[in-house]
XYZ file of C-alpha atoms in Angstrom:
662
model
C 85.479 106.990 106.691
C 83.436 105.045 109.190
C 81.438 102.032 108.123
C 78.061 103.526 109.092
C 78.616 106.599 106.938
C 79.678 104.421 104.011
C 76.553 102.283 104.422
C 74.367 105.371 104.672
C 75.945 106.832 101.549
C 75.524 103.555 99.653
C 71.905 103.259 100.775
C 71.249 106.856 99.774
C 72.666 106.202 96.309
C 70.637 103.020 95.824
C 67.565 104.644 97.367
C 67.615 107.526 94.898
C 67.971 105.143 91.965
C 65.174 102.904 93.243
C 62.742 105.756 93.889
C 63.449 107.221 90.452
C 62.850 103.843 88.812
C 59.654 103.341 90.834
C 58.410 106.815 89.845
C 58.786 105.942 86.156
C 57.193 102.500 86.551
C 54.134 103.936 88.282
C 53.921 106.726 85.678
C 53.946 104.162 82.849
C 51.389 102.073 84.720
C 49.107 105.102 85.136
C 49.395 105.933 81.442
C 48.645 102.303 80.457
C 45.656 102.017 82.801
C 44.272 105.317 81.524
C 44.689 104.450 77.847
C 44.036 100.718 77.565
C 41.774 99.750 80.459
C 38.323 100.653 81.571
C 39.455 101.393 85.128
C 37.861 104.415 86.829
C 39.733 107.725 86.851
C 40.353 107.326 90.572
C 42.535 104.261 89.826
C 44.521 106.228 87.270
C 45.049 109.065 89.745
C 46.118 106.543 92.382
C 48.927 105.346 90.107
C 49.930 108.940 89.387
C 49.870 109.710 93.113
C 52.164 106.735 93.709
C 54.533 108.112 91.080
C 54.411 111.478 92.865
C 55.305 109.857 96.178
C 58.180 107.857 94.690
C 59.658 110.748 92.758
C 58.919 113.580 95.171
C 59.269 112.295 98.746
C 63.019 112.876 99.015
C 62.766 116.301 97.356
C 59.893 117.261 99.679
C 61.826 116.138 102.748
C 64.860 118.166 101.657
C 62.745 121.228 100.883
C 60.986 121.093 104.272
C 64.265 120.645 106.158
C 65.736 123.657 104.380
C 62.612 125.726 105.014
C 62.839 124.938 108.719
C 66.416 126.175 108.493
C 65.140 129.319 106.730
C 66.612 128.330 103.390
C 64.921 127.915 100.025
C 66.274 125.499 97.417
C 65.395 124.208 93.964
C 63.697 121.139 95.451
C 60.939 123.417 96.716
C 60.452 124.822 93.210
C 60.036 121.326 91.771
C 57.620 120.197 94.470
C 55.478 123.344 94.113
C 55.406 122.972 90.324
C 54.355 119.306 90.565
C 51.632 120.100 93.121
C 50.428 122.929 90.914
C 50.246 120.571 87.927
C 48.149 118.139 89.963
C 45.799 120.944 91.004
C 45.380 121.771 87.317
C 44.583 118.125 86.607
C 47.848 117.724 84.676
C 48.860 114.670 86.661
C 50.981 113.216 83.876
C 53.038 116.401 83.486
C 53.684 116.616 87.236
C 54.674 112.946 87.371
C 57.060 113.405 84.431
C 58.574 116.416 86.187
C 59.206 114.509 89.410
C 60.404 111.431 87.507
C 62.980 113.469 85.619
C 63.910 115.441 88.736
C 64.481 112.292 90.793
C 66.436 110.751 87.900
C 68.714 113.786 87.622
C 69.203 113.749 91.420
C 70.137 110.068 91.293
C 72.545 110.726 88.430
C 74.026 113.707 90.280
C 74.489 111.643 93.434
C 76.070 108.873 91.382
C 78.447 111.346 89.726
C 79.605 112.872 93.000
C 79.753 109.449 94.622
C 81.981 108.161 91.844
C 84.442 110.972 92.406
C 84.608 110.264 96.134
C 84.723 106.481 95.778
C 87.475 106.673 93.180
C 89.768 108.150 95.823
C 88.322 106.576 98.986
C 88.839 103.106 97.524
C 92.582 103.705 97.843
C 92.247 103.263 101.586
C 91.030 99.701 101.007
C 94.376 98.881 99.397
C 96.231 98.722 102.685
C 96.536 95.185 104.111
C 95.332 94.394 107.607
C 98.409 92.488 108.774
C 102.154 92.565 108.213
C 105.061 90.183 108.785
C 107.348 91.898 111.269
C 110.903 90.721 111.927
C 111.948 91.071 115.575
C 115.384 89.759 116.637
C 115.365 87.416 113.650
C 111.921 85.999 114.485
C 108.920 86.545 112.203
C 105.532 87.418 113.638
C 102.223 88.569 112.183
C 101.038 91.905 113.532
C 98.350 94.442 112.680
C 99.620 97.196 110.386
C 98.327 99.817 112.827
C 100.956 98.658 115.350
C 103.903 99.287 113.030
C 106.139 102.196 113.949
C 109.030 103.908 112.158
C 112.143 101.761 112.470
C 110.311 98.422 112.519
C 111.563 95.773 110.087
C 109.012 93.990 107.874
C 109.261 91.195 105.310
C 107.330 91.467 102.047
C 106.924 88.258 100.044
C 105.908 87.775 96.382
C 102.378 88.943 95.611
C 101.808 90.603 98.986
C 100.609 94.124 99.555
C 103.181 96.356 101.166
C 101.940 97.138 104.705
C 103.540 100.552 105.290
C 105.655 103.251 103.739
C 109.169 101.881 104.081
C 112.720 101.794 102.699
C 114.154 98.548 101.316
C 117.125 97.275 103.359
C 117.756 93.973 101.560
C 116.445 92.046 98.585
C 114.963 93.288 95.332
C 111.674 93.068 93.461
C 109.328 95.002 91.214
C 106.342 96.782 92.728
C 103.040 97.657 91.070
C 102.304 101.109 92.471
C 99.849 102.269 89.795
C 97.074 102.812 92.325
C 99.175 105.374 94.204
C 101.376 106.972 91.560
C 99.609 106.266 88.267
C 102.681 104.508 86.810
C 101.585 101.953 84.257
C 104.567 99.587 84.685
C 105.946 97.917 87.826
C 108.906 99.772 89.300
C 112.157 98.029 90.240
C 112.976 98.284 93.939
C 116.305 97.570 95.573
C 118.237 98.659 98.675
C 117.444 102.239 99.821
C 114.423 102.551 97.496
C 111.145 103.768 98.971
C 107.974 101.661 98.813
C 104.407 102.780 99.533
C 101.747 101.209 101.715
C 99.062 99.455 99.690
C 101.183 98.846 96.584
C 101.621 95.271 95.339
C 104.901 93.392 95.427
C 105.930 91.378 92.367
C 107.857 88.124 92.169
C 110.741 89.056 94.460
C 110.924 89.404 98.212
C 112.625 91.968 100.399
C 113.018 93.335 103.875
C 112.100 96.971 104.474
C 112.338 99.368 107.382
C 109.138 101.279 108.165
C 109.489 105.041 107.648
C 105.972 106.225 108.557
C 103.357 105.013 111.007
C 100.034 103.768 109.622
C 98.392 107.111 110.341
C 101.019 108.980 108.333
C 101.505 106.798 105.244
C 101.005 108.101 101.735
C 97.558 106.488 101.726
C 96.600 108.191 104.972
C 97.804 111.535 103.647
C 95.748 111.002 100.511
C 92.656 110.436 102.633
C 93.255 113.616 104.634
C 94.041 115.707 101.582
C 90.986 114.466 99.713
C 88.783 115.155 102.729
C 90.186 118.679 102.762
C 89.641 119.021 99.024
C 86.008 117.950 99.286
C 85.410 120.445 102.081
C 86.833 123.346 100.122
C 84.965 124.902 97.227
C 86.003 126.810 94.182
C 84.939 130.383 93.533
C 82.321 129.168 91.047
C 80.912 126.697 93.597
C 80.683 129.383 96.259
C 78.913 131.635 93.798
C 76.313 129.025 92.836
C 75.743 128.091 96.486
C 75.138 131.721 97.389
C 73.075 132.228 94.249
C 70.671 129.294 94.738
C 68.661 130.535 97.741
C 67.954 134.143 96.687
C 67.313 133.027 93.128
C 64.806 130.375 94.225
C 62.934 132.929 96.326
C 62.905 135.305 93.359
C 61.535 132.622 91.020
C 58.753 131.700 93.444
C 57.801 135.367 93.909
C 57.880 136.061 90.162
C 55.846 132.941 89.390
C 53.277 134.109 91.922
C 53.094 137.483 90.184
C 52.788 135.820 86.767
C 49.865 133.835 88.178
C 48.056 136.515 90.188
C 48.452 139.643 88.072
C 46.750 138.249 84.919
C 43.871 136.935 87.046
C 43.409 140.420 88.539
C 43.130 141.793 85.018
C 40.550 139.199 83.984
C 42.681 136.368 82.540
C 41.542 132.775 82.821
C 42.712 131.499 86.243
C 43.595 128.059 84.870
C 45.783 129.500 82.105
C 47.497 131.909 84.480
C 48.126 129.181 87.052
C 49.448 126.801 84.379
C 51.860 129.452 83.111
C 53.062 130.202 86.644
C 53.702 126.514 87.340
C 55.573 126.132 84.057
C 57.715 129.141 84.935
C 58.590 127.525 88.269
C 59.921 124.523 86.391
C 61.864 126.170 83.584
C 63.407 128.896 85.747
C 64.785 126.490 88.358
C 68.635 126.599 88.377
C 69.235 122.862 88.829
C 71.682 122.581 85.926
C 73.467 125.762 86.965
C 73.867 124.654 90.582
C 75.210 121.177 89.788
C 77.469 122.162 86.875
C 80.436 123.276 88.994
C 80.584 120.548 91.706
C 80.030 117.775 89.142
C 83.025 118.939 87.136
C 85.205 119.924 90.096
C 84.875 116.720 92.095
C 85.302 114.586 88.974
C 88.512 116.461 88.163
C 89.828 116.065 91.737
C 89.206 112.306 91.559
C 90.854 112.025 88.145
C 93.888 113.965 89.383
C 94.221 111.730 92.463
C 94.173 108.591 90.310
C 97.071 110.035 88.313
C 99.157 110.830 91.383
C 98.200 114.483 91.821
C 96.556 115.457 95.093
C 94.555 118.689 95.012
C 93.527 120.227 98.334
C 90.388 121.907 96.993
C 88.437 122.863 93.910
C 89.647 126.452 94.188
C 93.243 125.285 93.752
C 92.407 123.238 90.668
C 90.592 126.244 89.263
C 93.682 128.389 89.968
C 95.944 125.837 88.278
C 93.959 126.220 85.075
C 94.705 129.956 85.062
C 98.470 129.677 85.661
C 100.718 131.226 83.006
C 104.052 131.201 84.894
C 105.783 128.355 86.720
C 108.783 128.801 89.018
C 110.813 125.690 89.893
C 113.104 125.177 92.839
C 116.233 123.310 91.707
C 117.557 120.928 94.342
C 115.052 118.191 95.103
C 112.638 119.450 92.459
C 114.367 119.582 89.081
C 117.078 117.402 90.580
C 116.870 114.501 93.005
C 119.084 116.128 95.644
C 121.251 112.981 95.631
C 124.787 113.672 94.349
C 126.807 111.055 92.496
C 130.320 110.720 91.135
C 130.632 111.970 87.542
C 134.384 112.332 86.911
C 137.600 110.690 88.117
C 140.818 112.282 86.894
C 143.938 110.497 88.179
C 147.578 111.575 88.608
C 150.913 109.975 89.502
C 150.200 106.505 88.165
C 146.911 105.992 90.028
C 143.972 104.372 88.238
C 140.277 105.164 88.749
C 139.552 102.153 90.937
C 142.449 102.684 93.333
C 141.746 106.410 93.558
C 138.034 105.925 94.203
C 138.640 103.197 96.789
C 141.197 105.305 98.660
C 139.085 108.467 98.709
C 136.001 106.459 99.718
C 137.971 105.111 102.669
C 138.801 108.673 103.730
C 135.142 109.713 103.362
C 133.828 106.532 104.991
C 132.847 108.283 108.238
C 131.668 111.490 106.581
C 128.009 112.490 106.847
C 128.273 115.036 104.044
C 126.257 114.169 100.898
C 129.378 114.556 98.730
C 131.353 112.127 100.883
C 128.431 109.697 100.931
C 128.233 109.913 97.132
C 131.908 108.909 96.821
C 131.467 105.989 99.248
C 128.332 104.879 97.399
C 130.156 105.003 94.029
C 132.939 102.807 95.378
C 130.505 100.215 96.695
C 128.564 100.200 93.413
C 131.811 99.296 91.635
C 132.511 96.514 94.107
C 135.309 98.435 95.835
C 134.973 97.896 99.576
C 136.595 100.925 101.257
C 138.592 100.464 104.451
C 137.543 102.126 107.685
C 139.921 104.925 108.675
C 141.711 104.734 112.011
C 141.362 108.482 112.483
C 139.092 111.039 110.855
C 138.860 114.836 110.875
C 136.252 116.901 109.035
C 136.744 120.599 108.287
C 133.370 122.195 107.427
C 133.374 123.889 104.044
C 136.751 122.394 103.090
C 136.958 118.591 103.315
C 138.333 115.707 105.373
C 141.596 114.112 106.442
C 141.795 110.471 107.507
C 144.381 107.846 108.369
C 143.939 104.794 106.120
C 146.334 101.810 106.120
C 148.918 103.830 107.979
C 148.849 106.699 105.481
C 147.158 110.089 105.650
C 144.537 110.795 102.977
C 143.314 114.327 102.311
C 140.142 115.001 100.290
C 138.604 118.414 99.798
C 138.837 121.738 97.978
C 141.791 124.074 97.429
C 141.122 125.882 100.716
C 141.786 122.666 102.621
C 145.080 122.118 100.828
C 146.094 125.751 101.281
C 145.356 125.538 105.022
C 147.527 122.409 105.267
C 150.327 124.021 103.272
C 150.048 121.514 100.426
C 150.718 122.806 96.935
C 148.210 122.183 94.174
C 149.933 121.820 90.770
C 148.636 123.722 87.766
C 147.566 120.553 85.966
C 145.378 119.674 88.964
C 143.920 123.184 89.061
C 143.135 122.861 85.351
C 141.266 119.591 85.982
C 139.365 121.251 88.828
C 138.440 124.211 86.620
C 137.240 121.914 83.807
C 134.963 120.015 86.184
C 133.591 123.189 87.748
C 132.945 124.707 84.332
C 130.248 122.048 83.959
C 128.646 123.043 87.254
C 130.019 120.154 89.284
C 131.817 119.928 92.615
C 135.528 119.054 92.373
C 137.189 117.102 95.209
C 140.984 116.976 95.259
C 142.518 113.883 96.891
C 146.109 113.197 97.946
C 148.163 110.620 99.816
C 151.706 110.730 101.238
C 153.134 110.856 97.729
C 151.118 113.859 96.536
C 147.850 114.523 94.723
C 146.337 111.316 93.394
C 143.026 112.353 91.820
C 140.339 114.935 91.260
C 136.801 113.560 91.635
C 133.777 115.332 90.183
C 130.443 115.064 91.996
C 127.069 116.369 90.778
C 123.398 116.119 91.557
C 121.126 113.988 89.375
C 118.536 115.552 87.145
C 115.112 114.234 88.099
C 113.848 111.621 85.593
C 111.554 113.214 83.035
C 112.339 116.803 84.089
C 113.294 117.971 80.591
C 110.259 116.230 79.070
C 108.017 117.873 81.653
C 109.417 121.334 80.897
C 108.919 120.751 77.160
C 105.345 119.606 77.788
C 104.666 122.720 79.867
C 105.889 124.896 77.010
C 103.581 122.980 74.692
C 100.730 123.876 77.059
C 101.398 127.515 76.205
C 102.831 128.734 79.515
C 104.351 132.181 79.099
C 107.265 131.813 81.511
C 109.150 128.896 83.086
C 111.843 129.974 85.543
C 114.225 128.436 88.061
C 114.816 129.788 91.570
C 117.868 128.385 93.348
C 120.111 129.087 96.295
C 123.101 127.808 94.309
C 125.393 130.038 92.301
C 124.571 131.056 88.741
C 126.987 128.558 87.158
C 125.378 125.626 88.932
C 121.849 126.831 88.244
C 122.505 127.501 84.580
C 124.042 124.051 84.098
C 120.860 122.382 85.310
C 118.693 124.844 83.408
C 120.503 124.009 80.172
C 119.829 120.318 80.693
C 116.118 120.643 81.376
C 115.385 123.447 78.923
C 114.792 126.448 81.206
C 116.042 129.788 79.918
C 115.388 132.055 82.911
C 117.459 131.380 86.054
C 117.577 133.344 89.327
C 120.463 132.144 91.500
C 121.993 132.826 94.934
C 118.516 133.215 96.454
C 117.866 132.731 100.142
C 114.265 131.836 101.190
C 113.329 135.503 101.435
C 114.881 136.062 98.014
C 112.689 133.373 96.500
C 109.669 134.950 98.148
C 110.538 138.393 96.727
C 111.046 136.934 93.249
C 107.627 135.228 93.384
C 106.068 138.561 94.351
C 107.783 140.166 91.371
C 106.600 137.430 89.004
C 103.030 137.779 90.287
C 102.967 141.355 89.061
C 103.181 139.988 85.513
C 100.912 136.942 85.676
C 99.475 134.009 87.642
C 102.359 132.122 89.240
C 102.734 128.544 90.474
C 105.752 127.665 92.626
C 107.056 124.072 92.594
C 109.322 123.087 95.487
C 110.157 120.464 98.097
C 112.079 121.942 101.004
C 111.663 124.034 104.113
C 113.332 126.939 102.309
C 110.635 126.750 99.615
C 107.712 127.025 102.052
C 107.505 130.865 102.047
C 107.513 130.952 98.232
C 104.934 128.150 98.075
C 102.694 130.125 100.405
C 102.974 133.481 98.621
C 102.521 132.129 95.077
C 99.095 132.019 93.468
C 99.483 128.246 93.674
C 101.973 126.128 95.633
C 102.928 122.703 94.291
C 104.974 120.315 96.468
C 107.003 117.256 95.539
C 105.447 114.375 97.442
C 108.385 111.955 97.278
C 111.057 113.304 99.569
C 109.292 116.613 100.144
C 109.469 118.018 103.649
C 106.359 118.037 105.821
C 106.257 121.838 105.919
C 106.348 122.012 102.102
C 103.575 119.411 101.834
C 101.436 121.261 104.353
C 102.034 124.677 102.754
C 101.374 123.601 99.175
C 97.962 123.563 97.507
C 98.769 120.632 95.210
C 101.044 117.627 95.840
C 102.758 115.482 93.188
C 102.632 112.181 95.090
C 105.815 110.579 93.713
C 107.550 113.788 92.762
C 107.179 112.932 89.074
C 107.200 116.235 87.202
C 105.498 114.531 84.266
C 102.290 114.735 86.301
C 102.364 118.532 86.186
C 101.484 119.056 82.476
C 98.677 116.498 82.911
C 97.317 118.390 85.922
C 97.373 121.705 84.065
C 95.575 120.150 81.096
C 92.973 118.628 83.418
C 92.446 121.944 85.219
C 92.000 123.796 81.951
C 89.550 121.173 80.691
C 87.613 121.502 83.956
C 87.414 125.280 83.594
C 86.231 124.901 79.993
C 83.535 122.394 80.954
C 82.345 124.535 83.867
C 82.099 127.639 81.716
C 80.358 125.764 78.904
C 77.950 124.092 81.349
C 77.097 127.392 83.047
C 76.556 129.082 79.673
C 74.432 126.153 78.491
C 72.356 126.102 81.679
C 71.760 129.854 81.587
C 70.836 129.720 77.891
C 68.309 126.924 78.433
C 66.833 128.666 81.494
C 66.564 132.022 79.722
C 65.099 130.538 76.540
C 62.518 128.450 78.357
C 61.549 131.281 80.718
C 61.158 133.768 77.852
C 59.163 131.241 75.830
C 56.900 130.599 78.811
C 56.234 134.302 79.275
C 55.762 135.124 75.594
C 54.269 131.988 74.073
C 53.143 129.869 76.997
C 55.018 126.627 76.195
C 53.502 123.319 77.384
C 54.588 122.095 80.805
C 55.934 118.755 79.422
C 58.284 120.660 77.093
C 59.466 122.817 79.988
C 60.031 119.691 82.096
C 62.082 117.966 79.412
C 64.131 121.102 78.681
C 64.857 121.772 82.336
C 65.722 118.255 83.465
C 67.442 117.440 80.188
C 69.859 120.343 80.677
C 70.627 119.093 84.193
C 71.493 115.638 82.903
C 73.667 117.129 80.141
C 75.843 119.158 82.547
C 76.217 116.214 84.945
C 77.389 113.945 82.120
C 79.766 116.687 80.934
C 81.294 116.840 84.403
C 81.644 113.056 84.542
C 83.787 113.051 81.389
C 86.627 114.451 83.507
C 86.826 111.087 85.281
C 88.286 109.600 82.093
C 90.520 112.559 81.192
C 93.954 111.297 80.227
C 92.820 107.697 79.816
C 94.731 106.122 76.965
C 97.665 108.516 77.352
C 100.993 107.196 78.590
C 101.067 107.769 82.296
C 104.292 109.250 83.634
C 106.596 106.482 84.772
C 110.226 105.843 85.436
C 111.219 103.750 82.464
C 112.615 105.072 79.257
C 113.068 108.624 80.502
C 116.266 110.367 79.566
C 118.497 112.785 81.396
C 118.003 111.165 84.782
C 121.569 110.383 85.840
C 124.583 112.644 85.946
C 127.482 111.368 83.856
C 130.758 112.665 82.461
C 129.101 113.262 79.117
C 125.900 114.699 80.471
C 126.625 116.687 83.571
C 123.832 118.219 85.580
C 124.902 120.770 88.065
C 125.615 120.147 91.669
C 123.842 121.395 94.739
C 126.253 123.293 96.968
C 125.566 122.103 100.491
C 128.346 123.410 102.682
C 130.823 125.110 100.438
C 132.896 122.104 99.322
C 133.226 123.447 95.760
């Protein structure tokens, strides 16, 4: 946001509060002068007139501007009612009306401003400068000049200047402002860090992954701007309802005033009743009920790491009864790791892992990279092969220390004419029975080992699924392109009963269509192949950490860090928002109907109508503001203490089949 617009918004907020306060001060002064001084009536009226000007100038300006644009709003109703009260000599009642109206406007502006500021303040987190490392020389540069690939140094206590990946060093980073995590998160080599988060006591070097205009913070700003521009169905209804309703109220009030006079009623009584009807029938509370709640909920969601692209999407989330999860990259991290090492012929685990890692050293396949990574984590530095051949869908062969190492599946060994003993096939079958990939490795002397590789279950996935069930969702399903064995293995770990496997992108899309015939469906995914399903679902939810750009753009809601624990919170928030909106609308309509009927049948005093009308407006605004503190005091989803996050021999999440090396 530009500085001028921020200043204008701040001035508008302060101006509304000041004019409301001045309206009340002048009203009190008028009452005191009238009651306890001998001042002439003209002096009393002057104070009341000042109160009118303070409380009604902004409303009058807005009403006139809308009239020039051929629109009628509730401000016009309030101004006409106050003028009518003054004509009747009921200066105090008119001043009270405008005082309460200006107060409710100030409170409304404050409420909506809070929801915007709560998110906009994130943009102030980003530092202005960064320490860039160029050819071993440090230099201070503006963060806007950083580009992907640049190397930066982050020292203790500094704000991280850009989204980046750690290349050396380690520390803990406070990223609560972005992700909602209550505890600092340990960061080491290869870990991602976000612009605007705060480094702890360590220092590290990181390579920039996104330019300043495309950092997580910048995406938040764009998504929130989009969210504020979009309106829910209830908001669109109240916006469309306000103008025609206001015209109807003015016309009906005119009839209530004129018709009795035609039939001989006292003009003053008829006029008084018409002015009172203008006040009590104004839909202020009804109009503000939905945006107050919606924008507060959007701000609360953003502070907890959930970005919502519009009020309509949050409203849809509250109605969801079915959730479909993609597997790889959503329920799992999409980062395989070694889970089993079964050795043969006198080999031990370390020698087998080091030898196979050497053969896979030049491989770009995720399975090969997982084996190399496992060797390095155990302090086993693999040699670089002197020759290397990769056979897609089968495995690799490489010359290491003068010997030929083969690593792959049975098809590779069959194609090379190498026999696979039954005991090796049994080990392979046992590993695959748990939904893992089995890699057979041999040297010149025969088969040396079978290595199991599997994807990692995303931290907190099983807890998130359990929490979703506790929310009362009817169906939780998994859609995966992997085979049924792999999908079911992951599903068993995270607690999902319904699995649809072997699905191509169009298959996922068709399954979402089928699910939609039985309920409101949300699709949660992260990849390009999920984009069609995200688009066709009633609601698309993307994983922000590691999610592809097309998935992020297609989705309606983004989980910033990819923490599935944010999803049950978001659903609870959306349902609370829907409850508050419905209750506020019902309350506003009840108050309006009761006051209007009482005015017509019993002729209630204008002060009572003023208090009832403006009081209901304040009530619904405060109700909407409560969503800003929804979830406060609950444990925010973090990364510590969550089970089921790493694949292991005893707890084996299923693999993701990437190119057939199973």
